[in-house]
Coordinates of C-alpha atoms in Angstrom, one line a residue:
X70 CA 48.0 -10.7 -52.5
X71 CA 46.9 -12.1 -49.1
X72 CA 48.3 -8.5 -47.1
X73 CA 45.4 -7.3 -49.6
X74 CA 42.9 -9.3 -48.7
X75 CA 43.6 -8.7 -45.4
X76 CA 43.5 -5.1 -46.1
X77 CA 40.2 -4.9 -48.0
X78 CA 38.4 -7.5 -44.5
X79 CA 39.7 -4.5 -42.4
X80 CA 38.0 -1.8 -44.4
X81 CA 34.6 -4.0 -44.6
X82 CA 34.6 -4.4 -41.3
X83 CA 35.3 -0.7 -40.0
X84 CA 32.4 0.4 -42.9
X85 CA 30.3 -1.9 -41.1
X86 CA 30.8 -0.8 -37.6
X87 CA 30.1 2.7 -39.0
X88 CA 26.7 1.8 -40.1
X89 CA 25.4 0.6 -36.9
X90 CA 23.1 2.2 -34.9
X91 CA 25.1 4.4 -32.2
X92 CA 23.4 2.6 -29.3
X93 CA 24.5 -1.0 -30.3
X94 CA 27.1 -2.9 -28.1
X95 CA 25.8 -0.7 -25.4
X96 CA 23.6 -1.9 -22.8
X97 CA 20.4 0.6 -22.9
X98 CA 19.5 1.7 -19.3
X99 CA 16.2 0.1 -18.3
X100 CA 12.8 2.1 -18.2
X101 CA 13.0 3.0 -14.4
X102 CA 9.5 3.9 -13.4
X103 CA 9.1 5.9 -10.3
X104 CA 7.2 5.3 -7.5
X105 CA 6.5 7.2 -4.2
X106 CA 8.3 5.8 -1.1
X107 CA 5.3 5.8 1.1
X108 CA 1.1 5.8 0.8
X109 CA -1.4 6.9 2.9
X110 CA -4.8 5.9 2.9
X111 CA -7.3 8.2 1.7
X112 CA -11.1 7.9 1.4
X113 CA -12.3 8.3 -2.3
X114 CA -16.9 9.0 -1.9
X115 CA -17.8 11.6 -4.4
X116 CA -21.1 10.7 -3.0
X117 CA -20.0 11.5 0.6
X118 CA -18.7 14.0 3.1
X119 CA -15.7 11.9 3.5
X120 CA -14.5 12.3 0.2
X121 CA -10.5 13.0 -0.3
X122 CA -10.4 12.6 3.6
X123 CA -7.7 11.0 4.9
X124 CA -7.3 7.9 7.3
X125 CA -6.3 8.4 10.9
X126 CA -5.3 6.7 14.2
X127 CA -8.5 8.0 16.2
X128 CA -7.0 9.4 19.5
X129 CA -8.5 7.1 22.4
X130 CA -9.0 4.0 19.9
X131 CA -6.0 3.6 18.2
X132 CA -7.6 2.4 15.0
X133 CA -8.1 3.8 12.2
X134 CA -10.7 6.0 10.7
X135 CA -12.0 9.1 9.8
X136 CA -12.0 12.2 12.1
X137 CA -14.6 14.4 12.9
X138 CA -15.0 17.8 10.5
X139 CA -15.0 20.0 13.7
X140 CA -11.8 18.9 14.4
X141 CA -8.6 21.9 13.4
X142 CA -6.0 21.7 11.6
X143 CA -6.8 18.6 10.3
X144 CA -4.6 14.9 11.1
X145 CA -2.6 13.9 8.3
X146 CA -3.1 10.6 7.0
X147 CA -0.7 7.6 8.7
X148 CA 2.5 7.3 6.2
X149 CA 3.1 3.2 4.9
X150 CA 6.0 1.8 2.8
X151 CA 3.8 -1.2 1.1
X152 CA 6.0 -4.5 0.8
X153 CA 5.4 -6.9 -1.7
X154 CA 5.2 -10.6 -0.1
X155 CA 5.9 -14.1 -1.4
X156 CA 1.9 -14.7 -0.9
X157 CA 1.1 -12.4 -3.5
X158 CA -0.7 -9.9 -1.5
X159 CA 1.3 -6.7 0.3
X160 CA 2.1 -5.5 4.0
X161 CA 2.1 -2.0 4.9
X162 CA 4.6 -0.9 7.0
X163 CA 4.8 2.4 8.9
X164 CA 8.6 2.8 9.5
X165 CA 12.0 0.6 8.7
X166 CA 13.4 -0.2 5.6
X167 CA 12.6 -3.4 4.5
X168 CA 10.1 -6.4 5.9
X169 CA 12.2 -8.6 8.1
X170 CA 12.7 -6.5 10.7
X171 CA 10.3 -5.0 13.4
X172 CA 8.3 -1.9 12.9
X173 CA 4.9 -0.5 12.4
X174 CA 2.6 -2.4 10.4
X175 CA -1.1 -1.8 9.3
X176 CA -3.0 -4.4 11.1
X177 CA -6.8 -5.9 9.9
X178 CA -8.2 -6.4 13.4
X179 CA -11.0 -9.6 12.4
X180 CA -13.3 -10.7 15.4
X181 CA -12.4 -14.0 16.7
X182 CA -16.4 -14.7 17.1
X183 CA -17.4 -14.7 13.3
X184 CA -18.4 -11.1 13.0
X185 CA -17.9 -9.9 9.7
X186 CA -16.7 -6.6 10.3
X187 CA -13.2 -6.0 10.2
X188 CA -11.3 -3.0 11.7
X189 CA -7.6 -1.6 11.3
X190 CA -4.9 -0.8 13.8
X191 CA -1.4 -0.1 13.5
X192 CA 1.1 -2.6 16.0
X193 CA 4.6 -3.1 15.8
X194 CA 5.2 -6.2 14.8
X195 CA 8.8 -8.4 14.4
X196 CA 7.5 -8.8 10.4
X197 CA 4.3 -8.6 8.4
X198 CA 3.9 -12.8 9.0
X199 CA 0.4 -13.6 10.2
X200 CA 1.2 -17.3 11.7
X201 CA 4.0 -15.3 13.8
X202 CA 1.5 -12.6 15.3
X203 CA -1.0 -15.2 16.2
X204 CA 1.9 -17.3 18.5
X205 CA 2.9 -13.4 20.1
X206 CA -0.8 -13.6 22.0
X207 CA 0.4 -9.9 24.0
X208 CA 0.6 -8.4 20.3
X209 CA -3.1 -8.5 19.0
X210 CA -5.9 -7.3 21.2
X211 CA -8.2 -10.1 22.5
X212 CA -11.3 -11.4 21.1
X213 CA -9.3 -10.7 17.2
X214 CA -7.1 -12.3 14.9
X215 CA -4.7 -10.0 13.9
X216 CA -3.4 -10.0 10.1
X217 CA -0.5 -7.9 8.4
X218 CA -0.3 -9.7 5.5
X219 CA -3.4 -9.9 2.9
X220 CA -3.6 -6.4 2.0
X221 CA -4.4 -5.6 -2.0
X222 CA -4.8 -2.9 -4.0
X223 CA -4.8 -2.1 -8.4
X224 CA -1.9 -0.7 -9.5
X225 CA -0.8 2.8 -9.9
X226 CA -2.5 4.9 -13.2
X227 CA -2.2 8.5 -13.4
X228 CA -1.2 10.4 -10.7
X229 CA 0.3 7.3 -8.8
X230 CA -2.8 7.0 -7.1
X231 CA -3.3 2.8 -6.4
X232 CA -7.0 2.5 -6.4
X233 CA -9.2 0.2 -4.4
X234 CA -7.2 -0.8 -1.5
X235 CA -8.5 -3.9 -0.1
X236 CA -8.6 -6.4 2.4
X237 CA -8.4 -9.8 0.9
X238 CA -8.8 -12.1 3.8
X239 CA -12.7 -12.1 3.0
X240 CA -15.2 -10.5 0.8
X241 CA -16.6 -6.9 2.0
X242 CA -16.7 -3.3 1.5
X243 CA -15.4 -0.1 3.5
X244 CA -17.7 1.3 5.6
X245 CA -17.7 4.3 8.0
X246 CA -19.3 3.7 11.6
X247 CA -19.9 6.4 13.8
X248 CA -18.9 4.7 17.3
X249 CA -16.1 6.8 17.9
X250 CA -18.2 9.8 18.9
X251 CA -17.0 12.5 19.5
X252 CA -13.5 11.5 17.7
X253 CA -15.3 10.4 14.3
X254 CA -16.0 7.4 12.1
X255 CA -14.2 3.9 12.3
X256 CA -13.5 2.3 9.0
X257 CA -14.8 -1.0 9.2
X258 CA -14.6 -3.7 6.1
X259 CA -17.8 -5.2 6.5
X260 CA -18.6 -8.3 4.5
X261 CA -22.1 -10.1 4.4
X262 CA -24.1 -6.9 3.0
X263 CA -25.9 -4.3 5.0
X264 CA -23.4 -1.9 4.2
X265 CA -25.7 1.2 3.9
X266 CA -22.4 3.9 3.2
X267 CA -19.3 2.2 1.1
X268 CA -16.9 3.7 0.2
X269 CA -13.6 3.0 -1.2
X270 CA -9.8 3.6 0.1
X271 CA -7.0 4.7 -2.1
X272 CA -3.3 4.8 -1.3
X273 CA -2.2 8.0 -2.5
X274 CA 1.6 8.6 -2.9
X275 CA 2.5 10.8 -0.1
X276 CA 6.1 12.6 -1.5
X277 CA 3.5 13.1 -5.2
X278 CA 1.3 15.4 -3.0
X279 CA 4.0 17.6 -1.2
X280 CA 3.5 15.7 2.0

């Protein structure tokens, strides 16, 4: 009598096992969501002539903006890897894989004498740590404070296109100024009004657009 009972818990068991979904006792595969290695920075101004252009390194300058139409074939936009920091906000870095060693990263240049107008350079930095570039004094050009590290931007909707990139060590917009003649615009993030053109940057996934 017991060898049955035994018998009939093995059958109830197996007809369980038989009834349950196929996928359980396996671990299902996370949702993997995929985003383009590297960004670059593109002007979005339906309004403008600058719209869909891309930012540049502006030959004699080094900082970045937006080149003059006469100019053929047109520069492609700088390449960044952005890197997600402890702070909350991101670096963008221009080569290497991963922030704690050096490379090229996207720079806010922010004038030492209160102006509120902000420009953008690429340096190559040992890491995206703002404390660290202020102690390296041949790094950032004089007269600015340079920071690597309080870049924002919304996150990706369709088309992993990250809207309104951002710079968030002060209020402002982006702004085109024409004192790169003949080269082109600067891209300035001007804060305190008086912005008479603003526009707004996007990082636009570079290996989504065949680039």
């Amino acid at each position: 009598m017991h060898l049955v009972r035994i018998i009939m818990f093995a059958f109830t068991i197996a007809a369980a096992a038989l009834a349950l979904p196929s996928s359980w006792g396996r671990t299902k595969p996370a949702t993997k969501v995929e985003h383009p290695q590297h960004y670059y920075l593109s002007a979005s101004c339906p309004q403008e002539p600058w719209h869909n252009r891309s930012i540049v390194a502006l030959p004699t300058s080094q900082r970045l903006g937006l080149e003059n139409f006469t100019v053929a074939p047109t520069t492609p936009g700088l390449n960044f890897r952005p890197i997600e920091l402890a702070n909350g906000y991101f670096a963008l870095r221009g080569d290497g894989d991963n922030e704690n060693s050096s490379g090229l990263f996207l720079v806010a240049l922010k004038p030492t004498n209160g102006t509120q107008i902000t420009g953008m350079t690429v340096l190559h930095l040992p890491k995206a740590d703002s404390a660290m570039i202020q102690r390296d004094v041949e790094t950032c050009p004089d007269d600015f404070e340079c920071v690597a590290d309080q870049w924002t931007f919304d996150a990706a909707g369709d088309g992993m296109v990250h809207h309104n990139f951002k710079f968030a060590g002060s209020d402002g917009d982006w702004e085109p100024i024409k004192d790169a003649a003949p080269e082109g615009w600067h891209v300035y993030w001007k804060g305190g009004g008086g912005v008479d053109h603003p526009i707004v940057l996007d990082l636009v996934g570079a290996d989504d657009h065949g680039r």
